[in-house]
Amino acid sequence: MSVIVYELNEVPRRLLDFYADAFPSSAFAQLRKHSNLFESVTADVGSLSPWITWPTMHRGVSNVDHEISDLGQTLTKVNAEFPNVYNILAENGIKVGMFGSLQSYPLPENLENYCFYVPDTFAAGDECFPDKLSDFQSFNLSMVRANGRNVSSGIAVKNASRFLQNSIKLGLQPKTFIKLSNQVIMERFNKDRLVRRRTSQAEIAFDLYFRQLQNTQPDISFFYTNHLASSMHRYWPTIFPQDYEDGKFDSGWLKQWAGEIPHAVKVANFQLQKIIDYCHQKNSELIVCSSMGQGAVEDVEPVETSVLITNVRKLMSYIGLSSDDYQPKLAMSPQVVITPLGEACEPALKRLQRIKFNGSSVGVRRTASGDIRFETSLVNQTSIEILDGNKIIAPNEIGIENVNLQDASGAYAYHIPEGIFMHYNPLKLNQNNIEDTWTPISVLDLAPSLLKKFGVQPPPYMKGESIFTTIT
């Protein structure tokens, strides 16, 4: 029997219950009724981020041990010391498929037991296995670069054209292509629909993953999606307004964006139903999990504008760096990350300290890999004045601007330690009493449980418990 791991980033039990109750015939409800249900709790300490908590789940040790703290971090040392569970399985002869899991770049040196391997959407390059999937990854990464805090209406034409030429062969379904076409058309009539491009990327990725799953039939495969987490961050008040003070959010805003989380849920539900049907056909098992969850942010204020670094090239040029002095990296807005390529960055950072925007400054942090991360945190400014000492600088000259947020949303929900873990076996369907069937577990339990399930002895550093029995 094979296993499919559907990584539904940051979804908590509360959201799952909300939609399973509302739609009792949905895949969400079916999974809740017939799965072994666990509420997972992250083992990490300090600030929780998905690029930290997913490695914890995959490696069976917390961030205290694996020390992964940033996107794009060099993982050579940790991959040797605490390898991902999918790499351990592959090294033990288990056929593995991997699509988009966080911190999965670069490709493993030995791909002998991989059926397919597509790194995450923050990868430093577009390399994939098989190589034909690289056209998708190139397009995928270009869309991530274009869509930061606001979603761009543009498309990286060159990357998109190359992908679309091969998209049907790679697995893009005609129904998905029609939905994408309708999405572009609807954007022309309703600019609010632009935000759904984040979900469109997940729809494309899933089609390609599912084609690889059908064609190669790995013993175990992993598929990661962030589209629902992205919507929850922004639009949680539209689903759970009771989590906030009365009148905190304008009724017009609540109505305007009320459809976004339901749209994201509908896409996840469609994908899960397709996997459930596949599991019944192939006698496969399904694990739906999140490495942590989300919950309402207390004392949050509606956010309409945010001061952001909108052009890293202009900012770096202003403080004295040329394109030969640094390499920009993909990062999650409002963060901007560069890799220094020489010694010029240090004096340039001192010049950056002189620059103030409305009395604030760019936050600078050096990551564990030696990269430099810039971040701004000023919101709801009616205007912006940028000063270099006593000199006034125009925003478009320096690449720091006061941006009107297209959906007037901040981080209204944020990370909490508790996530979900559902184990669905079509040969052993449960009949759950929903109120008392959720068992708390640690996210450290996933990696050793999967290893034992495939008859592989977990390494001594994995202290997690076994969740299910070994495949025979």
Short mmCIF file of C-alpha atoms in Angstrom, two decimals:
data_model
loop_
_atom_site.label_atom_id
_atom_site.label_comp_id
_atom_site.label_asym_id
_atom_site.label_seq_id
_atom_site.Cartn_x
_atom_site.Cartn_y
_atom_site.Cartn_z
CA MET A 1 0.00 0.00 0.00
CA SER A 2 1.28 3.46 -0.91
CA VAL A 3 0.98 6.71 1.08
CA ILE A 4 0.11 10.25 -0.01
CA VAL A 5 1.05 13.13 2.29
CA TYR A 6 -0.99 16.27 1.54
CA GLU A 7 0.67 19.16 3.37
CA LEU A 8 -2.10 21.72 3.98
CA ASN A 9 -0.06 24.54 5.45
CA GLU A 10 -1.19 26.15 8.71
CA VAL A 11 -4.74 24.80 8.77
CA PRO A 12 -6.04 24.38 12.34
CA ARG A 13 -8.74 22.03 13.55
CA ARG A 14 -11.13 24.97 14.00
CA LEU A 15 -11.23 25.83 10.30
CA LEU A 16 -11.54 22.18 9.29
CA ASP A 17 -14.45 21.71 11.71
CA PHE A 18 -16.12 24.91 10.51
CA TYR A 19 -16.27 23.73 6.90
CA ALA A 20 -16.89 20.06 7.65
CA ASP A 21 -19.93 21.09 9.71
CA ALA A 22 -21.15 23.48 7.00
CA PHE A 23 -20.69 20.96 4.16
CA PRO A 24 -21.28 17.42 5.46
CA SER A 25 -20.78 15.84 2.01
CA SER A 26 -17.40 17.53 1.44
CA ALA A 27 -14.00 15.86 1.39
CA PHE A 28 -13.23 17.78 4.60
CA ALA A 29 -16.23 16.14 6.30
CA GLN A 30 -15.46 12.73 4.82
CA LEU A 31 -11.90 12.86 6.13
CA ARG A 32 -13.00 14.02 9.57
CA LYS A 33 -15.57 11.23 9.80
CA HIS A 34 -13.44 8.34 8.55
CA SER A 35 -9.83 9.20 9.53
CA ASN A 36 -7.72 8.71 12.59
CA LEU A 37 -7.73 12.27 13.91
CA PHE A 38 -4.80 13.94 15.65
CA GLU A 39 -4.18 17.53 16.72
CA SER A 40 -0.48 18.08 16.09
CA VAL A 41 1.59 20.42 18.23
CA THR A 42 4.85 21.88 17.00
CA ALA A 43 7.97 21.21 19.03
CA ASP A 44 9.69 24.44 17.99
CA VAL A 45 10.65 27.28 20.31
CA GLY A 46 10.63 30.99 19.56
CA SER A 47 8.91 32.60 16.59
CA LEU A 48 6.92 30.10 14.51
CA SER A 49 7.27 30.18 10.73
CA PRO A 50 6.44 27.48 8.17
CA TRP A 51 10.02 27.35 6.88
CA ILE A 52 10.95 26.29 10.44
CA THR A 53 8.03 24.07 11.45
CA TRP A 54 7.91 21.94 8.29
CA PRO A 55 11.60 20.96 8.58
CA THR A 56 10.82 20.00 12.17
CA MET A 57 8.03 17.72 10.96
CA HIS A 58 10.14 16.28 8.14
CA ARG A 59 13.33 15.75 10.14
CA GLY A 60 11.96 14.57 13.49
CA VAL A 61 13.87 17.16 15.54
CA SER A 62 12.96 20.68 16.64
CA ASN A 63 14.59 23.92 15.55
CA VAL A 64 16.81 23.71 18.62
CA ASP A 65 18.59 20.88 16.80
CA HIS A 66 18.13 21.52 13.09
CA GLU A 67 18.70 25.32 13.47
CA ILE A 68 16.79 26.16 10.28
CA SER A 69 15.57 29.72 10.64
CA ASP A 70 15.28 31.28 7.18
CA LEU A 71 14.08 30.64 3.67
CA GLY A 72 16.92 29.91 1.28
CA GLN A 73 19.25 28.87 4.09
CA THR A 74 22.18 26.67 3.10
CA LEU A 75 21.17 23.19 4.27
CA THR A 76 24.27 21.14 3.49
CA LYS A 77 25.19 20.57 7.13
CA VAL A 78 21.68 19.91 8.43
CA ASN A 79 20.88 17.61 5.50
CA ALA A 80 23.84 15.47 6.52
CA GLU A 81 23.07 15.58 10.24
CA PHE A 82 19.25 15.48 10.23
CA PRO A 83 18.07 14.51 6.72
CA ASN A 84 14.47 14.85 5.55
CA VAL A 85 12.28 11.81 6.00
CA TYR A 86 11.78 11.54 2.24
CA ASN A 87 15.55 11.41 1.67
CA ILE A 88 15.92 8.67 4.30
CA LEU A 89 13.14 6.68 2.67
CA ALA A 90 14.68 7.07 -0.80
CA GLU A 91 18.08 5.99 0.47
CA ASN A 92 16.41 2.83 1.80
CA GLY A 93 14.94 1.86 -1.54
CA ILE A 94 11.47 3.36 -1.10
CA LYS A 95 10.12 5.04 -4.25
CA VAL A 96 9.43 8.70 -3.38
CA GLY A 97 7.67 11.61 -5.08
CA MET A 98 8.14 15.12 -3.72
CA PHE A 99 6.33 18.27 -4.89
CA GLY A 100 6.83 21.64 -3.24
CA SER A 101 7.63 20.82 0.38
CA LEU A 102 9.31 23.74 2.13
CA GLN A 103 13.11 23.77 2.42
CA SER A 104 13.45 21.08 -0.26
CA TYR A 105 15.98 22.87 -2.49
CA PRO A 106 18.41 21.80 -3.91
CA LEU A 107 17.66 18.42 -5.48
CA PRO A 108 19.27 15.42 -3.76
CA GLU A 109 22.51 14.27 -5.34
CA ASN A 110 21.13 10.74 -5.67
CA LEU A 111 17.77 10.67 -7.46
CA GLU A 112 17.76 6.94 -8.13
CA ASN A 113 14.69 6.23 -5.97
CA TYR A 114 12.82 9.44 -6.71
CA CYS A 115 9.91 9.24 -9.13
CA PHE A 116 9.73 13.03 -9.25
CA TYR A 117 11.13 15.97 -7.30
CA VAL A 118 9.95 19.59 -7.51
CA PRO A 119 11.46 21.92 -4.86
CA ASP A 120 9.53 24.64 -3.06
CA THR A 121 8.41 27.97 -4.50
CA PHE A 122 11.31 29.85 -2.87
CA ALA A 123 14.00 27.72 -4.53
CA ALA A 124 17.14 29.45 -5.77
CA GLY A 125 16.90 27.69 -9.13
CA ASP A 126 14.35 25.93 -11.34
CA GLU A 127 15.98 22.49 -11.39
CA CYS A 128 13.47 19.64 -11.15
CA PHE A 129 13.31 15.91 -11.72
CA PRO A 130 12.35 14.92 -14.30
CA ASP A 131 13.84 17.88 -16.09
CA LYS A 132 10.65 18.55 -18.09
CA LEU A 133 9.04 19.92 -14.91
CA SER A 134 11.60 22.74 -14.85
CA ASP A 135 9.49 24.78 -17.27
CA PHE A 136 6.71 24.80 -14.67
CA GLN A 137 9.11 25.67 -11.87
CA SER A 138 10.60 28.55 -13.83
CA PHE A 139 7.11 29.97 -14.38
CA ASN A 140 6.18 29.28 -10.74
CA LEU A 141 9.22 31.12 -9.38
CA SER A 142 8.62 34.07 -11.71
CA MET A 143 5.09 34.45 -10.33
CA VAL A 144 6.43 34.39 -6.76
CA ARG A 145 8.86 37.19 -7.64
CA ALA A 146 6.06 39.26 -9.16
CA ASN A 147 3.50 38.78 -6.40
CA GLY A 148 4.63 40.14 -3.07
CA ARG A 149 2.38 41.96 -0.64
CA ASN A 150 0.09 42.92 -3.53
CA VAL A 151 -0.70 40.56 -6.40
CA SER A 152 0.49 41.81 -9.78
CA SER A 153 -1.77 41.78 -12.81
CA GLY A 154 1.23 41.06 -15.03
CA ILE A 155 2.59 37.73 -16.18
CA ALA A 156 6.20 36.75 -16.87
CA VAL A 157 5.45 36.22 -20.55
CA LYS A 158 8.62 34.36 -21.49
CA ASN A 159 8.37 31.89 -18.61
CA ALA A 160 4.62 31.50 -19.04
CA SER A 161 4.91 30.87 -22.77
CA ARG A 162 7.52 28.14 -22.33
CA PHE A 163 5.42 26.43 -19.66
CA LEU A 164 2.14 26.68 -21.56
CA GLN A 165 3.69 25.04 -24.63
CA ASN A 166 4.26 21.89 -22.57
CA SER A 167 1.55 22.30 -19.91
CA ILE A 168 -0.92 19.73 -21.27
CA LYS A 169 1.82 17.10 -21.58
CA LEU A 170 2.88 17.88 -18.01
CA GLY A 171 -0.63 17.32 -16.71
CA LEU A 172 -2.49 20.63 -16.72
CA GLN A 173 -6.15 19.66 -17.00
CA PRO A 174 -8.48 21.31 -19.54
CA LYS A 175 -10.85 22.24 -16.68
CA THR A 176 -8.00 23.98 -14.89
CA PHE A 177 -6.99 25.82 -18.05
CA ILE A 178 -10.59 27.02 -18.45
CA LYS A 179 -10.66 28.16 -14.81
CA LEU A 180 -7.40 30.05 -15.30
CA SER A 181 -8.77 31.72 -18.43
CA ASN A 182 -11.94 32.69 -16.58
CA GLN A 183 -9.79 34.03 -13.75
CA VAL A 184 -7.96 36.40 -16.12
CA ILE A 185 -11.26 37.52 -17.67
CA MET A 186 -12.89 38.14 -14.29
CA GLU A 187 -9.92 40.27 -13.21
CA ARG A 188 -10.82 42.73 -15.95
CA PHE A 189 -14.30 43.21 -14.51
CA ASN A 190 -13.45 42.89 -10.82
CA LYS A 191 -9.90 43.83 -9.80
CA ASP A 192 -10.45 42.20 -6.39
CA ARG A 193 -10.19 38.82 -8.10
CA LEU A 194 -6.46 39.40 -8.65
CA VAL A 195 -5.79 38.03 -5.16
CA ARG A 196 -6.98 34.60 -6.28
CA ARG A 197 -3.87 34.16 -8.42
CA ARG A 198 -2.18 32.84 -5.29
CA THR A 199 -4.67 29.97 -5.37
CA SER A 200 -4.35 29.54 -9.13
CA GLN A 201 -0.69 28.62 -8.65
CA ALA A 202 -1.74 25.82 -6.30
CA GLU A 203 -4.26 24.55 -8.86
CA ILE A 204 -1.61 24.35 -11.57
CA ALA A 205 0.87 22.66 -9.25
CA PHE A 206 -1.65 20.05 -8.14
CA ASP A 207 -2.49 19.04 -11.70
CA LEU A 208 1.18 18.42 -12.43
CA TYR A 209 1.67 16.58 -9.15
CA PHE A 210 -1.35 14.36 -9.78
CA ARG A 211 -0.14 13.45 -13.27
CA GLN A 212 3.22 12.42 -11.83
CA LEU A 213 1.44 10.47 -9.09
CA GLN A 214 -0.65 8.55 -11.63
CA ASN A 215 2.19 7.88 -14.05
CA THR A 216 4.95 6.91 -11.60
CA GLN A 217 2.96 5.52 -8.62
CA PRO A 218 5.57 6.13 -5.91
CA ASP A 219 5.43 4.27 -2.61
CA ILE A 220 5.06 7.63 -0.88
CA SER A 221 4.59 11.15 -2.20
CA PHE A 222 4.39 14.63 -0.68
CA PHE A 223 2.42 17.62 -1.98
CA TYR A 224 2.57 21.04 -0.28
CA THR A 225 0.15 23.93 -0.68
CA ASN A 226 0.14 27.34 1.01
CA HIS A 227 -2.91 28.83 -0.72
CA LEU A 228 -5.33 28.36 2.18
CA ALA A 229 -2.84 29.67 4.76
CA SER A 230 -2.37 32.79 2.64
CA SER A 231 -6.11 33.48 2.66
CA MET A 232 -6.49 32.79 6.37
CA HIS A 233 -3.82 35.33 7.27
CA ARG A 234 -5.65 38.06 5.39
CA TYR A 235 -9.35 37.24 5.66
CA TRP A 236 -9.85 35.39 8.96
CA PRO A 237 -12.25 38.11 10.25
CA THR A 238 -14.65 37.34 7.40
CA ILE A 239 -15.14 33.79 8.73
CA PHE A 240 -14.69 34.34 12.47
CA PRO A 241 -15.73 37.97 13.15
CA GLN A 242 -16.52 37.03 16.75
CA ASP A 243 -12.76 36.78 17.40
CA TYR A 244 -12.49 40.57 17.27
CA GLU A 245 -14.09 43.56 18.95
CA ASP A 246 -17.44 44.65 17.57
CA GLY A 247 -16.96 47.20 14.82
CA LYS A 248 -13.25 46.44 14.43
CA PHE A 249 -13.69 45.71 10.74
CA ASP A 250 -15.85 47.69 8.37
CA SER A 251 -18.92 45.73 7.21
CA GLY A 252 -18.13 46.68 3.62
CA TRP A 253 -14.65 45.16 3.89
CA LEU A 254 -16.06 41.99 5.46
CA LYS A 255 -18.55 41.62 2.63
CA GLN A 256 -16.02 42.49 -0.08
CA TRP A 257 -13.60 39.73 0.91
CA ALA A 258 -16.03 37.18 2.36
CA GLY A 259 -15.53 34.81 -0.58
CA GLU A 260 -11.75 34.39 -0.39
CA ILE A 261 -11.34 31.73 2.30
CA PRO A 262 -14.31 29.76 0.91
CA HIS A 263 -12.68 29.88 -2.53
CA ALA A 264 -9.39 28.58 -1.14
CA VAL A 265 -11.20 25.87 0.82
CA LYS A 266 -13.11 24.82 -2.31
CA VAL A 267 -9.81 24.29 -4.16
CA ALA A 268 -8.31 22.27 -1.29
CA ASN A 269 -11.54 20.26 -1.00
CA PHE A 270 -11.48 19.48 -4.74
CA GLN A 271 -7.88 18.30 -4.55
CA LEU A 272 -8.54 16.17 -1.49
CA GLN A 273 -11.59 14.55 -3.05
CA LYS A 274 -9.52 13.66 -6.09
CA ILE A 275 -6.87 12.09 -3.86
CA ILE A 276 -9.51 10.21 -1.83
CA ASP A 277 -10.93 8.73 -5.02
CA TYR A 278 -7.40 7.75 -6.09
CA CYS A 279 -6.80 6.11 -2.70
CA HIS A 280 -9.89 3.94 -3.13
CA GLN A 281 -8.79 2.91 -6.62
CA LYS A 282 -5.20 2.10 -5.61
CA ASN A 283 -5.66 1.10 -1.95
CA SER A 284 -3.46 4.02 -0.96
CA GLU A 285 -3.46 5.79 2.38
CA LEU A 286 -3.77 9.55 2.78
CA ILE A 287 -2.23 11.79 5.42
CA VAL A 288 -3.46 15.38 5.59
CA CYS A 289 -1.32 17.45 7.92
CA SER A 290 -0.18 20.91 8.93
CA SER A 291 3.01 21.65 10.86
CA MET A 292 1.16 24.27 12.94
CA GLY A 293 -2.08 26.26 12.66
CA GLN A 294 -3.45 29.78 12.67
CA GLY A 295 -5.61 31.75 15.06
CA ALA A 296 -6.87 35.32 15.40
CA VAL A 297 -4.35 38.02 16.31
CA GLU A 298 -5.37 39.95 19.42
CA ASP A 299 -5.56 43.75 19.35
CA VAL A 300 -4.98 43.83 15.60
CA GLU A 301 -5.86 46.97 13.64
CA PRO A 302 -7.11 47.09 10.05
CA VAL A 303 -4.22 47.81 7.67
CA GLU A 304 -4.72 49.93 4.56
CA THR A 305 -1.15 50.98 3.72
CA SER A 306 2.28 49.53 4.37
CA VAL A 307 5.74 51.00 3.82
CA LEU A 308 7.55 48.42 1.71
CA ILE A 309 10.79 47.92 -0.17
CA THR A 310 9.32 47.82 -3.67
CA ASN A 311 12.55 47.89 -5.68
CA VAL A 312 15.56 46.27 -4.08
CA ARG A 313 17.79 47.23 -7.02
CA LYS A 314 17.10 50.95 -6.48
CA LEU A 315 17.66 50.67 -2.72
CA MET A 316 20.94 48.82 -3.13
CA SER A 317 22.09 51.26 -5.80
CA TYR A 318 21.29 54.21 -3.56
CA ILE A 319 23.45 52.88 -0.72
CA GLY A 320 26.34 52.27 -3.13
CA LEU A 321 26.02 48.66 -4.30
CA SER A 322 26.18 47.47 -7.88
CA SER A 323 24.55 44.29 -9.20
CA ASP A 324 27.94 42.59 -8.89
CA ASP A 325 27.97 43.13 -5.12
CA TYR A 326 24.90 41.09 -4.22
CA GLN A 327 22.38 38.53 -5.44
CA PRO A 328 18.65 39.00 -4.67
CA LYS A 329 16.81 35.95 -3.33
CA LEU A 330 13.17 34.98 -3.16
CA ALA A 331 11.62 35.88 0.19
CA MET A 332 8.21 36.27 1.77
CA SER A 333 6.94 39.87 1.72
CA PRO A 334 7.53 42.24 3.45
CA GLN A 335 10.99 40.71 3.77
CA VAL A 336 13.70 41.24 1.15
CA VAL A 337 16.80 39.04 1.14
CA ILE A 338 20.15 39.37 -0.64
CA THR A 339 23.31 37.29 -0.68
CA PRO A 340 26.46 39.45 -0.38
CA LEU A 341 28.99 38.71 -3.13
CA GLY A 342 31.86 40.76 -1.71
CA GLU A 343 32.94 43.14 1.00
CA ALA A 344 31.08 46.18 -0.32
CA CYS A 345 27.92 45.32 1.59
CA GLU A 346 29.23 46.22 5.03
CA PRO A 347 29.91 49.95 4.42
CA ALA A 348 26.67 50.11 2.39
CA LEU A 349 24.67 48.85 5.38
CA LYS A 350 26.12 51.66 7.48
CA ARG A 351 24.83 54.13 4.90
CA LEU A 352 21.42 52.46 5.11
CA GLN A 353 21.25 53.21 8.83
CA ARG A 354 21.12 56.96 8.04
CA ILE A 355 17.90 56.57 6.07
CA LYS A 356 14.63 57.18 7.91
CA PHE A 357 11.07 57.02 6.64
CA ASN A 358 8.63 58.79 8.96
CA GLY A 359 11.17 58.29 11.74
CA SER A 360 11.46 54.54 11.14
CA SER A 361 14.25 52.61 9.45
CA VAL A 362 14.81 49.40 7.51
CA GLY A 363 15.36 46.43 9.80
CA VAL A 364 18.51 44.48 8.95
CA ARG A 365 19.29 40.92 10.04
CA ARG A 366 22.03 38.50 9.02
CA THR A 367 20.77 34.98 8.56
CA ALA A 368 22.47 31.74 9.53
CA SER A 369 23.62 31.32 5.91
CA GLY A 370 25.25 34.75 5.78
CA ASP A 371 22.44 36.34 3.77
CA ILE A 372 21.11 39.79 4.68
CA ARG A 373 17.40 40.21 5.34
CA PHE A 374 15.70 43.59 5.15
CA GLU A 375 12.26 44.26 6.57
CA THR A 376 9.92 47.19 7.11
CA SER A 377 7.05 47.33 9.60
CA LEU A 378 5.44 50.77 9.27
CA VAL A 379 1.73 50.69 8.41
CA ASN A 380 -1.26 53.02 8.01
CA GLN A 381 0.75 56.09 7.06
CA THR A 382 -1.15 58.83 5.22
CA SER A 383 2.08 59.95 3.56
CA ILE A 384 5.79 59.18 3.70
CA GLU A 385 8.87 61.38 4.07
CA ILE A 386 12.21 59.71 3.46
CA LEU A 387 15.31 61.40 4.87
CA ASP A 388 18.97 60.60 4.30
CA GLY A 389 20.30 62.67 7.16
CA ASN A 390 18.77 66.05 6.34
CA LYS A 391 18.29 65.32 2.64
CA ILE A 392 14.78 64.52 1.39
CA ILE A 393 14.67 61.50 -0.96
CA ALA A 394 11.84 60.72 -3.38
CA PRO A 395 10.34 57.25 -2.79
CA ASN A 396 10.75 56.18 -6.42
CA GLU A 397 14.43 57.11 -6.24
CA ILE A 398 15.20 54.74 -3.41
CA GLY A 399 12.67 51.95 -3.91
CA ILE A 400 10.85 52.44 -0.58
CA GLU A 401 7.19 53.37 -0.97
CA ASN A 402 3.97 53.73 1.01
CA VAL A 403 1.86 51.06 -0.71
CA ASN A 404 -1.92 50.95 -0.70
CA LEU A 405 -2.81 47.31 -0.01
CA GLN A 406 -5.21 46.02 -2.62
CA ASP A 407 -7.24 44.08 -0.05
CA ALA A 408 -6.62 46.37 2.96
CA SER A 409 -5.54 43.33 4.97
CA GLY A 410 -2.86 42.75 7.54
CA ALA A 411 -1.92 39.56 9.35
CA TYR A 412 -5.30 39.23 11.06
CA ALA A 413 -4.59 35.57 11.83
CA TYR A 414 -1.18 34.23 12.69
CA HIS A 415 0.71 31.12 13.67
CA ILE A 416 -0.27 28.94 16.63
CA PRO A 417 1.42 25.68 17.70
CA GLU A 418 -1.61 23.45 17.05
CA GLY A 419 -2.22 21.94 13.62
CA ILE A 420 -3.97 18.87 12.21
CA PHE A 421 -2.96 15.33 11.28
CA MET A 422 -5.55 13.04 9.65
CA HIS A 423 -4.75 9.49 8.60
CA TYR A 424 -7.23 8.09 6.08
CA ASN A 425 -7.12 4.42 5.15
CA PRO A 426 -9.82 3.27 2.69
CA LEU A 427 -9.47 -0.29 4.00
CA LYS A 428 -10.12 0.76 7.60
CA LEU A 429 -12.73 3.52 7.56
CA ASN A 430 -13.46 4.95 11.00
CA GLN A 431 -16.85 6.16 12.22
CA ASN A 432 -15.76 9.04 14.41
CA ASN A 433 -17.63 10.77 17.18
CA ILE A 434 -16.24 14.20 16.30
CA GLU A 435 -16.30 15.61 19.81
CA ASP A 436 -13.78 13.27 21.36
CA THR A 437 -11.73 11.58 18.66
CA TRP A 438 -8.93 14.13 18.22
CA THR A 439 -5.77 12.87 19.93
CA PRO A 440 -2.92 15.29 20.65
CA ILE A 441 0.46 14.35 19.15
CA SER A 442 3.80 16.04 18.54
CA VAL A 443 4.86 16.96 15.00
CA LEU A 444 8.02 15.02 15.85
CA ASP A 445 5.94 11.85 15.48
CA LEU A 446 5.51 12.09 11.70
CA ALA A 447 9.01 11.26 10.49
CA PRO A 448 9.67 8.18 12.65
CA SER A 449 6.11 6.94 12.04
CA LEU A 450 6.57 7.07 8.27
CA LEU A 451 9.93 5.34 8.51
CA LYS A 452 8.50 2.54 10.66
CA LYS A 453 5.51 2.25 8.32
CA PHE A 454 7.91 1.36 5.52
CA GLY A 455 10.07 -0.90 7.66
CA VAL A 456 12.94 1.57 8.07
CA GLN A 457 14.49 1.95 11.53
CA PRO A 458 14.41 5.63 12.61
CA PRO A 459 17.77 7.16 13.56
CA PRO A 460 18.41 7.47 17.32
CA TYR A 461 17.88 11.23 17.40
CA MET A 462 14.22 10.84 16.40
CA LYS A 463 12.32 10.65 19.69
CA GLY A 464 8.78 10.78 18.27
CA GLU A 465 6.18 8.07 18.86
CA SER A 466 4.79 5.74 16.20
CA ILE A 467 1.33 6.82 15.03
CA PHE A 468 0.41 3.79 12.90
CA THR A 469 1.60 0.27 12.20
CA THR A 470 4.19 -1.00 9.74
CA ILE A 471 3.21 -1.83 6.17
CA THR A 472 3.30 -5.57 5.58
#
